[in-house]
Amino acid sequence: MGAYILRRLLLVIPTLLGIMIINFALIQFVPGGPIEQILANLEGNGDVFEGISGGGGDASFGSETESDYIGGRGLPPEFIAELEREFGFDKPPLERFLNMMWNYMRFDFGESYFRSISVFDLVMEKMPVSITLGLWSTLIAYFVSIPLGIKKAVRDGSAFDTWTSGAIIVGYAIPGFLFAILLIVLFAGGSYWRFFPLRGLTSSDFDQLSLIGKVLDYFWHITLPVLASTISAFATLTLLTKNSFLDEIKKQYVITAKAKGLSEGRVLYGHIFRNAMLIVISGFPALFVGVFFGGSLIIETLFSLDGLGRLGFEAAVARDYPVVFGTLFAFSLIGLVIGIITDLTYVFIDPRINFEARG
């Protein structure tokens, strides 16, 4: 197993490098760089994208001259050149990319162009919101969906299976943002009841509360956003669990185990569970990474939560490249490592799996 883990860790390097190269190259063709943003604001033109028309490219990542900057007309060329030097755009793209990757290898992600704070500190500042949505949504999805899926498999075709399938399909069909709006309208003072707060992770007097009061206040605030984040994953995971167990129940080893006189619980959790859960576990990285890093933008916006989803979106719009590339590198690395952990979980659940033998 050690050789397999070593191979997977070595594969992380070219995979991560490929992700960064592709995204860095794509940036070269995106109009409206950070310098254009600054010049547009200095000229009083608001957002730089209002002035982009046709063939302009990002001056900081292309071959344009100083006079090509939108909003730069009327400003001294020396001022624009100084901005280029300050942001490091006076160097060739290849040199900038190599410098960036060298810094990232040392986990130095630089400083945000527009927030005067390091990318690492900025991510740590937004992390609590994403941890809340990602962790609780994943836990609820697994701890509710797996038992429900098992029960549906055992009682396949019954009235319970029918009406729960209908409810699950309806839940899957409802987009997360629409379900979030429904929760706000019903329970956050939108039109009916005001049982839950509409914004933030904690109340304004959170520091003055007792320990129990802080815990209750925290769960009071996260109830609606977590429910909205969980709805689609809950439906998918429940049906996946049911179908996986149904497939195993029909196999010969289950019939043999029952013929030996083993109880239904022993057969279900001692034999079927280990085999059926493999496919369920395989979806964990996609679910966790998706909710944790990228799936919470709309939810964060609706509930006024300042997390990583909004950070990534705002950085992309503002062309805050250190934040964009720093978070991309860190999250890609985390996603690749989680993939390796998932493979190790396979072996833990079913020791018969041997990745080294397959290699």
mmCIF file of C-alpha atoms in Angstrom:
data_model
loop_
_atom_site.group_PDB
_atom_site.id
_atom_site.type_symbol
_atom_site.label_atom_id
_atom_site.label_comp_id
_atom_site.label_asym_id
_atom_site.label_seq_id
_atom_site.Cartn_x
_atom_site.Cartn_y
_atom_site.Cartn_z
ATOM 1 C CA MET A 1 0.000 0.000 0.000
ATOM 2 C CA GLY A 2 2.915 2.325 0.673
ATOM 3 C CA ALA A 3 4.080 2.132 -2.951
ATOM 4 C CA TYR A 4 0.582 2.990 -4.187
ATOM 5 C CA ILE A 5 0.325 6.008 -1.879
ATOM 6 C CA LEU A 6 3.758 7.193 -3.047
ATOM 7 C CA ARG A 7 2.693 6.904 -6.711
ATOM 8 C CA ARG A 8 -0.487 8.846 -6.034
ATOM 9 C CA LEU A 9 1.403 11.573 -4.186
ATOM 10 C CA LEU A 10 3.870 11.870 -7.066
ATOM 11 C CA LEU A 11 0.950 12.173 -9.508
ATOM 12 C CA VAL A 12 -0.338 15.147 -7.519
ATOM 13 C CA ILE A 13 2.576 17.257 -8.781
ATOM 14 C CA PRO A 14 1.943 17.031 -12.564
ATOM 15 C CA THR A 15 -1.833 17.182 -12.035
ATOM 16 C CA LEU A 16 -1.569 20.339 -9.965
ATOM 17 C CA LEU A 17 0.906 21.837 -12.417
ATOM 18 C CA GLY A 18 -1.432 21.100 -15.332
ATOM 19 C CA ILE A 19 -4.358 22.792 -13.562
ATOM 20 C CA MET A 20 -2.300 25.916 -12.907
ATOM 21 C CA ILE A 21 -0.868 26.050 -16.450
ATOM 22 C CA ILE A 22 -4.298 25.783 -18.080
ATOM 23 C CA ASN A 23 -5.854 28.454 -15.882
ATOM 24 C CA PHE A 24 -2.855 30.778 -16.187
ATOM 25 C CA ALA A 25 -2.965 30.439 -19.974
ATOM 26 C CA LEU A 26 -6.713 31.118 -20.097
ATOM 27 C CA ILE A 27 -6.240 34.317 -18.113
ATOM 28 C CA GLN A 28 -4.161 35.668 -20.995
ATOM 29 C CA PHE A 29 -7.308 35.922 -23.121
ATOM 30 C CA VAL A 30 -9.596 37.438 -20.475
ATOM 31 C CA PRO A 31 -10.182 41.188 -20.926
ATOM 32 C CA GLY A 32 -10.053 43.635 -18.045
ATOM 33 C CA GLY A 33 -7.051 43.082 -15.795
ATOM 34 C CA PRO A 34 -6.401 44.649 -12.368
ATOM 35 C CA ILE A 35 -4.576 47.634 -13.866
ATOM 36 C CA GLU A 36 -7.553 48.391 -16.099
ATOM 37 C CA GLN A 37 -9.757 48.172 -13.026
ATOM 38 C CA ILE A 38 -7.642 50.788 -11.242
ATOM 39 C CA LEU A 39 -7.446 53.071 -14.272
ATOM 40 C CA ALA A 40 -11.195 52.878 -14.850
ATOM 41 C CA ASN A 41 -11.819 53.890 -11.232
ATOM 42 C CA LEU A 42 -9.319 56.755 -11.481
ATOM 43 C CA GLU A 43 -11.032 58.006 -14.626
ATOM 44 C CA GLY A 44 -14.429 57.782 -12.924
ATOM 45 C CA ASN A 45 -15.720 55.175 -15.363
ATOM 46 C CA GLY A 46 -16.868 52.741 -12.683
ATOM 47 C CA ASP A 47 -16.441 49.116 -13.692
ATOM 48 C CA VAL A 48 -13.869 48.472 -16.391
ATOM 49 C CA PHE A 49 -16.125 45.896 -18.065
ATOM 50 C CA GLU A 50 -18.532 48.643 -19.121
ATOM 51 C CA GLY A 51 -15.877 49.910 -21.491
ATOM 52 C CA ILE A 52 -14.692 46.643 -22.982
ATOM 53 C CA SER A 53 -15.628 46.278 -26.625
ATOM 54 C CA GLY A 54 -14.458 43.545 -28.931
ATOM 55 C CA GLY A 55 -10.822 42.800 -29.445
ATOM 56 C CA GLY A 56 -9.180 44.095 -26.259
ATOM 57 C CA GLY A 57 -7.116 41.702 -24.175
ATOM 58 C CA ASP A 58 -5.854 41.792 -20.622
ATOM 59 C CA ALA A 59 -2.931 44.178 -20.846
ATOM 60 C CA SER A 60 -1.254 42.661 -17.854
ATOM 61 C CA PHE A 61 -1.233 39.209 -19.453
ATOM 62 C CA GLY A 62 -0.918 40.002 -23.149
ATOM 63 C CA SER A 63 1.265 42.044 -25.440
ATOM 64 C CA GLU A 64 -0.617 45.352 -25.333
ATOM 65 C CA THR A 65 1.207 48.635 -24.840
ATOM 66 C CA GLU A 66 0.469 51.158 -22.128
ATOM 67 C CA SER A 67 -1.783 53.197 -24.464
ATOM 68 C CA ASP A 68 -4.066 50.185 -24.986
ATOM 69 C CA TYR A 69 -5.350 50.234 -21.402
ATOM 70 C CA ILE A 70 -9.016 51.211 -21.317
ATOM 71 C CA GLY A 71 -9.278 54.240 -19.081
ATOM 72 C CA GLY A 72 -5.556 54.920 -19.410
ATOM 73 C CA ARG A 73 -5.977 57.712 -21.941
ATOM 74 C CA GLY A 74 -4.982 61.054 -20.432
ATOM 75 C CA LEU A 75 -2.895 59.462 -17.656
ATOM 76 C CA PRO A 76 0.903 59.731 -17.766
ATOM 77 C CA PRO A 77 2.569 56.640 -19.301
ATOM 78 C CA GLU A 78 5.014 56.708 -16.387
ATOM 79 C CA PHE A 79 2.145 56.197 -13.953
ATOM 80 C CA ILE A 80 0.874 53.160 -15.886
ATOM 81 C CA ALA A 81 4.393 51.752 -16.111
ATOM 82 C CA GLU A 82 4.765 52.146 -12.344
ATOM 83 C CA LEU A 83 1.511 50.239 -11.836
ATOM 84 C CA GLU A 84 2.843 47.459 -14.042
ATOM 85 C CA ARG A 85 6.018 47.221 -11.995
ATOM 86 C CA GLU A 86 4.068 47.278 -8.723
ATOM 87 C CA PHE A 87 1.857 44.375 -9.826
ATOM 88 C CA GLY A 88 4.749 42.557 -11.503
ATOM 89 C CA PHE A 89 3.278 42.770 -15.016
ATOM 90 C CA ASP A 90 6.463 44.236 -16.474
ATOM 91 C CA LYS A 91 7.879 40.687 -16.625
ATOM 92 C CA PRO A 92 7.152 38.081 -19.313
ATOM 93 C CA PRO A 93 4.245 35.692 -18.569
ATOM 94 C CA LEU A 94 6.530 32.660 -18.328
ATOM 95 C CA GLU A 95 8.741 34.316 -15.750
ATOM 96 C CA ARG A 96 5.707 35.397 -13.719
ATOM 97 C CA PHE A 97 4.261 31.894 -13.827
ATOM 98 C CA LEU A 98 7.508 30.282 -12.680
ATOM 99 C CA ASN A 99 7.879 32.815 -9.859
ATOM 100 C CA MET A 100 4.280 32.199 -8.818
ATOM 101 C CA MET A 101 4.707 28.407 -8.720
ATOM 102 C CA TRP A 102 7.969 28.705 -6.783
ATOM 103 C CA ASN A 103 6.185 30.799 -4.159
ATOM 104 C CA TYR A 104 3.228 28.398 -4.050
ATOM 105 C CA MET A 105 5.563 25.449 -3.464
ATOM 106 C CA ARG A 106 6.569 27.263 -0.268
ATOM 107 C CA PHE A 107 2.880 28.023 0.445
ATOM 108 C CA ASP A 108 3.471 31.729 -0.073
ATOM 109 C CA PHE A 109 0.305 32.870 -1.870
ATOM 110 C CA GLY A 110 1.134 36.555 -1.896
ATOM 111 C CA GLU A 111 -1.104 39.477 -1.036
ATOM 112 C CA SER A 112 -4.452 40.517 -2.464
ATOM 113 C CA TYR A 113 -4.246 43.372 -4.963
ATOM 114 C CA PHE A 114 -7.204 45.272 -3.552
ATOM 115 C CA ARG A 115 -7.658 44.178 0.087
ATOM 116 C CA SER A 116 -4.176 44.838 1.574
ATOM 117 C CA ILE A 117 -4.157 41.426 3.247
ATOM 118 C CA SER A 118 -2.320 38.205 2.482
ATOM 119 C CA VAL A 119 -4.257 35.558 0.551
ATOM 120 C CA PHE A 120 -3.678 33.033 3.339
ATOM 121 C CA ASP A 121 -5.109 35.370 5.998
ATOM 122 C CA LEU A 122 -8.011 36.234 3.716
ATOM 123 C CA VAL A 123 -8.905 32.570 3.201
ATOM 124 C CA MET A 124 -8.623 31.906 6.946
ATOM 125 C CA GLU A 125 -10.946 34.846 7.568
ATOM 126 C CA LYS A 126 -13.624 33.397 5.260
ATOM 127 C CA MET A 127 -13.059 29.753 6.218
ATOM 128 C CA PRO A 128 -15.536 29.511 9.153
ATOM 129 C CA VAL A 129 -18.508 30.067 6.864
ATOM 130 C CA SER A 130 -17.395 27.428 4.365
ATOM 131 C CA ILE A 131 -16.504 24.976 7.130
ATOM 132 C CA THR A 132 -19.991 25.449 8.544
ATOM 133 C CA LEU A 133 -21.785 24.853 5.249
ATOM 134 C CA GLY A 134 -19.482 22.103 4.005
ATOM 135 C CA LEU A 135 -19.082 20.117 7.208
ATOM 136 C CA TRP A 136 -22.670 20.162 8.446
ATOM 137 C CA SER A 137 -24.186 19.683 4.988
ATOM 138 C CA THR A 138 -21.974 16.650 4.337
ATOM 139 C CA LEU A 139 -22.602 15.129 7.766
ATOM 140 C CA ILE A 140 -26.366 15.588 7.537
ATOM 141 C CA ALA A 141 -26.438 14.201 4.013
ATOM 142 C CA TYR A 142 -24.561 11.052 5.043
ATOM 143 C CA PHE A 143 -26.125 10.436 8.462
ATOM 144 C CA VAL A 144 -29.667 10.856 7.129
ATOM 145 C CA SER A 145 -29.354 9.542 3.580
ATOM 146 C CA ILE A 146 -27.529 6.288 4.361
ATOM 147 C CA PRO A 147 -30.021 4.950 6.962
ATOM 148 C CA LEU A 148 -32.930 6.132 4.813
ATOM 149 C CA GLY A 149 -31.467 4.518 1.700
ATOM 150 C CA ILE A 150 -30.921 1.221 3.549
ATOM 151 C CA LYS A 151 -34.488 1.216 4.837
ATOM 152 C CA LYS A 152 -35.824 1.943 1.363
ATOM 153 C CA ALA A 153 -33.788 -0.948 -0.038
ATOM 154 C CA VAL A 154 -35.037 -3.367 2.612
ATOM 155 C CA ARG A 155 -38.639 -2.247 2.075
ATOM 156 C CA ASP A 156 -38.385 -1.898 -1.691
ATOM 157 C CA GLY A 157 -41.800 -1.547 -3.325
ATOM 158 C CA SER A 158 -43.652 -0.774 -0.091
ATOM 159 C CA ALA A 159 -45.767 2.311 0.575
ATOM 160 C CA PHE A 160 -42.888 3.771 2.604
ATOM 161 C CA ASP A 161 -40.530 3.367 -0.353
ATOM 162 C CA THR A 162 -43.033 4.948 -2.735
ATOM 163 C CA TRP A 163 -43.826 8.112 -0.824
ATOM 164 C CA THR A 164 -40.252 8.711 0.304
ATOM 165 C CA SER A 165 -39.079 8.328 -3.312
ATOM 166 C CA GLY A 166 -41.632 10.928 -4.373
ATOM 167 C CA ALA A 167 -40.440 13.342 -1.681
ATOM 168 C CA ILE A 168 -36.797 12.732 -2.608
ATOM 169 C CA ILE A 169 -37.410 13.331 -6.323
ATOM 170 C CA VAL A 170 -39.223 16.579 -5.553
ATOM 171 C CA GLY A 171 -36.341 17.655 -3.324
ATOM 172 C CA TYR A 172 -33.812 16.815 -6.031
ATOM 173 C CA ALA A 173 -35.780 18.774 -8.630
ATOM 174 C CA ILE A 174 -35.821 21.935 -6.532
ATOM 175 C CA PRO A 175 -32.640 24.017 -7.052
ATOM 176 C CA GLY A 176 -30.785 24.848 -3.871
ATOM 177 C CA PHE A 177 -31.204 28.603 -4.305
ATOM 178 C CA LEU A 178 -34.964 28.238 -4.843
ATOM 179 C CA PHE A 179 -35.267 26.102 -1.726
ATOM 180 C CA ALA A 180 -33.245 28.747 0.143
ATOM 181 C CA ILE A 181 -35.656 31.471 -0.985
ATOM 182 C CA LEU A 182 -38.576 29.294 0.134
ATOM 183 C CA LEU A 183 -37.001 28.873 3.571
ATOM 184 C CA ILE A 184 -36.434 32.634 3.837
ATOM 185 C CA VAL A 185 -40.020 33.406 2.851
ATOM 186 C CA LEU A 186 -41.474 30.881 5.283
ATOM 187 C CA PHE A 187 -39.158 30.972 8.300
ATOM 188 C CA ALA A 188 -36.905 34.057 8.161
ATOM 189 C CA GLY A 189 -39.461 36.853 8.135
ATOM 190 C CA GLY A 190 -39.981 36.936 4.387
ATOM 191 C CA SER A 191 -43.801 36.753 4.446
ATOM 192 C CA TYR A 192 -44.842 34.376 7.216
ATOM 193 C CA TRP A 193 -42.871 33.423 10.332
ATOM 194 C CA ARG A 194 -39.609 34.725 11.716
ATOM 195 C CA PHE A 195 -38.183 31.716 13.493
ATOM 196 C CA PHE A 196 -34.613 32.055 12.203
ATOM 197 C CA PRO A 197 -32.235 34.985 11.506
ATOM 198 C CA LEU A 198 -31.628 36.038 7.922
ATOM 199 C CA ARG A 199 -27.941 36.903 7.968
ATOM 200 C CA GLY A 200 -24.628 36.062 9.606
ATOM 201 C CA LEU A 201 -23.246 33.106 11.538
ATOM 202 C CA THR A 202 -23.751 34.622 14.984
ATOM 203 C CA SER A 203 -25.715 37.359 16.732
ATOM 204 C CA SER A 204 -24.277 40.785 17.521
ATOM 205 C CA ASP A 205 -24.094 39.928 21.252
ATOM 206 C CA PHE A 206 -22.425 36.554 20.649
ATOM 207 C CA ASP A 207 -19.371 37.370 22.813
ATOM 208 C CA GLN A 208 -21.579 38.125 25.802
ATOM 209 C CA LEU A 209 -23.424 34.791 25.701
ATOM 210 C CA SER A 210 -22.634 31.762 27.844
ATOM 211 C CA LEU A 211 -21.043 28.672 26.289
ATOM 212 C CA ILE A 212 -24.405 26.960 25.858
ATOM 213 C CA GLY A 213 -25.881 30.204 24.566
ATOM 214 C CA LYS A 214 -23.121 30.502 21.967
ATOM 215 C CA VAL A 215 -23.691 26.936 20.755
ATOM 216 C CA LEU A 216 -27.454 27.472 20.495
ATOM 217 C CA ASP A 217 -26.970 30.829 18.760
ATOM 218 C CA TYR A 218 -24.561 29.239 16.256
ATOM 219 C CA PHE A 219 -26.974 26.423 15.347
ATOM 220 C CA TRP A 220 -29.857 28.901 15.235
ATOM 221 C CA HIS A 221 -28.065 30.886 12.538
ATOM 222 C CA ILE A 222 -26.831 27.987 10.416
ATOM 223 C CA THR A 223 -30.055 25.963 10.284
ATOM 224 C CA LEU A 224 -31.542 27.486 7.121
ATOM 225 C CA PRO A 225 -28.327 27.818 5.026
ATOM 226 C CA VAL A 226 -27.276 24.255 5.882
ATOM 227 C CA LEU A 227 -30.710 22.885 4.951
ATOM 228 C CA ALA A 228 -30.573 24.756 1.648
ATOM 229 C CA SER A 229 -27.076 23.397 0.916
ATOM 230 C CA THR A 230 -28.020 19.821 1.794
ATOM 231 C CA ILE A 231 -31.207 19.320 -0.229
ATOM 232 C CA SER A 232 -29.736 18.151 -3.547
ATOM 233 C CA ALA A 233 -26.940 16.056 -2.005
ATOM 234 C CA PHE A 234 -29.477 14.450 0.324
ATOM 235 C CA ALA A 235 -31.631 13.241 -2.563
ATOM 236 C CA THR A 236 -28.739 11.947 -4.658
ATOM 237 C CA LEU A 237 -27.059 10.099 -1.804
ATOM 238 C CA THR A 238 -30.283 8.438 -0.614
ATOM 239 C CA LEU A 239 -31.077 6.971 -4.029
ATOM 240 C CA LEU A 240 -27.441 5.953 -4.538
ATOM 241 C CA THR A 241 -27.451 4.100 -1.217
ATOM 242 C CA LYS A 242 -30.744 2.362 -1.967
ATOM 243 C CA ASN A 243 -29.684 1.184 -5.430
ATOM 244 C CA SER A 244 -26.309 0.013 -4.135
ATOM 245 C CA PHE A 245 -27.912 -2.090 -1.397
ATOM 246 C CA LEU A 246 -30.539 -3.478 -3.760
ATOM 247 C CA ASP A 247 -27.802 -4.637 -6.101
ATOM 248 C CA GLU A 248 -25.980 -6.432 -3.265
ATOM 249 C CA ILE A 249 -29.116 -7.967 -1.734
ATOM 250 C CA LYS A 250 -29.721 -9.977 -4.904
ATOM 251 C CA LYS A 251 -26.264 -11.575 -4.951
ATOM 252 C CA GLN A 252 -25.558 -15.204 -4.132
ATOM 253 C CA TYR A 253 -23.489 -14.603 -0.977
ATOM 254 C CA VAL A 254 -26.498 -12.901 0.656
ATOM 255 C CA ILE A 255 -28.752 -15.873 -0.132
ATOM 256 C CA THR A 256 -26.099 -18.210 1.271
ATOM 257 C CA ALA A 257 -25.757 -16.154 4.466
ATOM 258 C CA LYS A 258 -29.516 -16.234 5.036
ATOM 259 C CA ALA A 259 -29.579 -19.970 4.361
ATOM 260 C CA LYS A 260 -27.026 -20.455 7.159
ATOM 261 C CA GLY A 261 -29.509 -18.941 9.595
ATOM 262 C CA LEU A 262 -27.908 -15.535 10.103
ATOM 263 C CA SER A 263 -30.241 -12.801 11.289
ATOM 264 C CA GLU A 264 -31.347 -10.098 8.883
ATOM 265 C CA GLY A 265 -29.386 -7.471 10.791
ATOM 266 C CA ARG A 266 -26.225 -9.572 10.726
ATOM 267 C CA VAL A 267 -26.575 -10.156 6.986
ATOM 268 C CA LEU A 268 -27.392 -6.528 6.279
ATOM 269 C CA TYR A 269 -24.690 -4.834 8.349
ATOM 270 C CA GLY A 270 -22.131 -7.623 8.569
ATOM 271 C CA HIS A 271 -22.006 -8.580 4.902
ATOM 272 C CA ILE A 272 -23.999 -6.283 2.597
ATOM 273 C CA PHE A 273 -23.013 -2.997 4.209
ATOM 274 C CA ARG A 274 -19.281 -3.324 3.538
ATOM 275 C CA ASN A 275 -19.749 -4.038 -0.170
ATOM 276 C CA ALA A 276 -22.628 -1.629 -0.794
ATOM 277 C CA MET A 277 -20.917 1.334 0.874
ATOM 278 C CA LEU A 278 -17.969 1.377 -1.505
ATOM 279 C CA ILE A 279 -19.849 3.227 -4.232
ATOM 280 C CA VAL A 280 -21.347 5.601 -1.671
ATOM 281 C CA ILE A 281 -17.924 6.485 -0.289
ATOM 282 C CA SER A 282 -16.622 7.096 -3.804
ATOM 283 C CA GLY A 283 -18.898 10.126 -4.051
ATOM 284 C CA PHE A 284 -17.605 11.706 -0.846
ATOM 285 C CA PRO A 285 -14.792 13.846 -2.348
ATOM 286 C CA ALA A 286 -17.068 15.375 -5.000
ATOM 287 C CA LEU A 287 -19.787 16.107 -2.443
ATOM 288 C CA PHE A 288 -17.461 17.533 0.189
ATOM 289 C CA VAL A 289 -15.276 19.609 -2.121
ATOM 290 C CA GLY A 290 -18.285 20.829 -4.108
ATOM 291 C CA VAL A 291 -20.184 22.069 -1.059
ATOM 292 C CA PHE A 292 -17.107 23.233 0.800
ATOM 293 C CA PHE A 293 -15.414 25.247 -1.935
ATOM 294 C CA GLY A 294 -17.728 26.018 -4.801
ATOM 295 C CA GLY A 295 -21.339 25.158 -4.168
ATOM 296 C CA SER A 296 -22.170 27.808 -1.597
ATOM 297 C CA LEU A 297 -21.944 31.056 -3.599
ATOM 298 C CA ILE A 298 -25.689 31.572 -4.017
ATOM 299 C CA ILE A 299 -26.456 30.306 -0.514
ATOM 300 C CA GLU A 300 -23.868 32.669 0.962
ATOM 301 C CA THR A 301 -25.318 35.573 -1.005
ATOM 302 C CA LEU A 302 -28.927 34.865 -0.019
ATOM 303 C CA PHE A 303 -28.099 34.511 3.672
ATOM 304 C CA SER A 304 -25.482 37.311 3.704
ATOM 305 C CA LEU A 305 -22.636 34.969 4.641
ATOM 306 C CA ASP A 306 -19.092 36.032 3.787
ATOM 307 C CA GLY A 307 -17.426 32.750 2.829
ATOM 308 C CA LEU A 308 -15.094 31.259 0.251
ATOM 309 C CA GLY A 309 -17.789 31.085 -2.430
ATOM 310 C CA ARG A 310 -18.298 34.850 -2.436
ATOM 311 C CA LEU A 311 -14.564 35.424 -2.053
ATOM 312 C CA GLY A 312 -13.796 33.440 -5.207
ATOM 313 C CA PHE A 313 -16.527 35.139 -7.205
ATOM 314 C CA GLU A 314 -15.548 38.653 -6.124
ATOM 315 C CA ALA A 315 -11.862 37.933 -6.796
ATOM 316 C CA ALA A 316 -12.657 36.695 -10.313
ATOM 317 C CA VAL A 317 -14.789 39.756 -11.087
ATOM 318 C CA ALA A 318 -12.182 42.173 -9.693
ATOM 319 C CA ARG A 319 -9.325 40.274 -11.411
ATOM 320 C CA ASP A 320 -7.621 39.828 -8.049
ATOM 321 C CA TYR A 321 -5.189 37.272 -9.445
ATOM 322 C CA PRO A 322 -3.311 36.396 -6.222
ATOM 323 C CA VAL A 323 -6.623 35.398 -4.598
ATOM 324 C CA VAL A 324 -7.829 33.561 -7.722
ATOM 325 C CA PHE A 325 -4.656 31.532 -8.259
ATOM 326 C CA GLY A 326 -3.810 31.114 -4.575
ATOM 327 C CA THR A 327 -7.203 29.643 -3.724
ATOM 328 C CA LEU A 328 -7.195 27.569 -6.929
ATOM 329 C CA PHE A 329 -3.829 26.031 -5.985
ATOM 330 C CA ALA A 330 -4.803 25.359 -2.373
ATOM 331 C CA PHE A 331 -8.237 23.911 -3.157
ATOM 332 C CA SER A 332 -6.950 21.762 -6.010
ATOM 333 C CA LEU A 333 -4.283 20.362 -3.718
ATOM 334 C CA ILE A 334 -6.858 19.627 -1.016
ATOM 335 C CA GLY A 335 -9.153 17.948 -3.551
ATOM 336 C CA LEU A 336 -6.352 15.692 -4.808
ATOM 337 C CA VAL A 337 -5.360 14.716 -1.274
ATOM 338 C CA ILE A 338 -8.992 13.926 -0.418
ATOM 339 C CA GLY A 339 -9.059 11.605 -3.430
ATOM 340 C CA ILE A 340 -6.131 9.665 -1.959
ATOM 341 C CA ILE A 341 -7.842 9.529 1.436
ATOM 342 C CA THR A 342 -10.925 8.105 -0.269
ATOM 343 C CA ASP A 343 -8.860 5.255 -1.723
ATOM 344 C CA LEU A 344 -7.475 4.505 1.734
ATOM 345 C CA THR A 345 -11.045 4.426 3.050
ATOM 346 C CA TYR A 346 -11.871 1.778 0.442
ATOM 347 C CA VAL A 347 -9.153 -0.456 1.895
ATOM 348 C CA PHE A 348 -10.294 0.230 5.451
ATOM 349 C CA ILE A 349 -13.876 -0.811 4.657
ATOM 350 C CA ASP A 350 -12.960 -3.757 2.444
ATOM 351 C CA PRO A 351 -9.431 -5.159 3.031
ATOM 352 C CA ARG A 352 -9.850 -7.342 -0.071
ATOM 353 C CA ILE A 353 -9.182 -4.266 -2.223
ATOM 354 C CA ASN A 354 -5.527 -4.102 -3.192
ATOM 355 C CA PHE A 355 -4.541 -1.102 -5.303
ATOM 356 C CA GLU A 356 -0.936 -2.245 -5.535
ATOM 357 C CA ALA A 357 -1.980 -5.547 -7.114
ATOM 358 C CA ARG A 358 -4.029 -3.632 -9.671
ATOM 359 C CA GLY A 359 -1.030 -1.453 -10.436
#
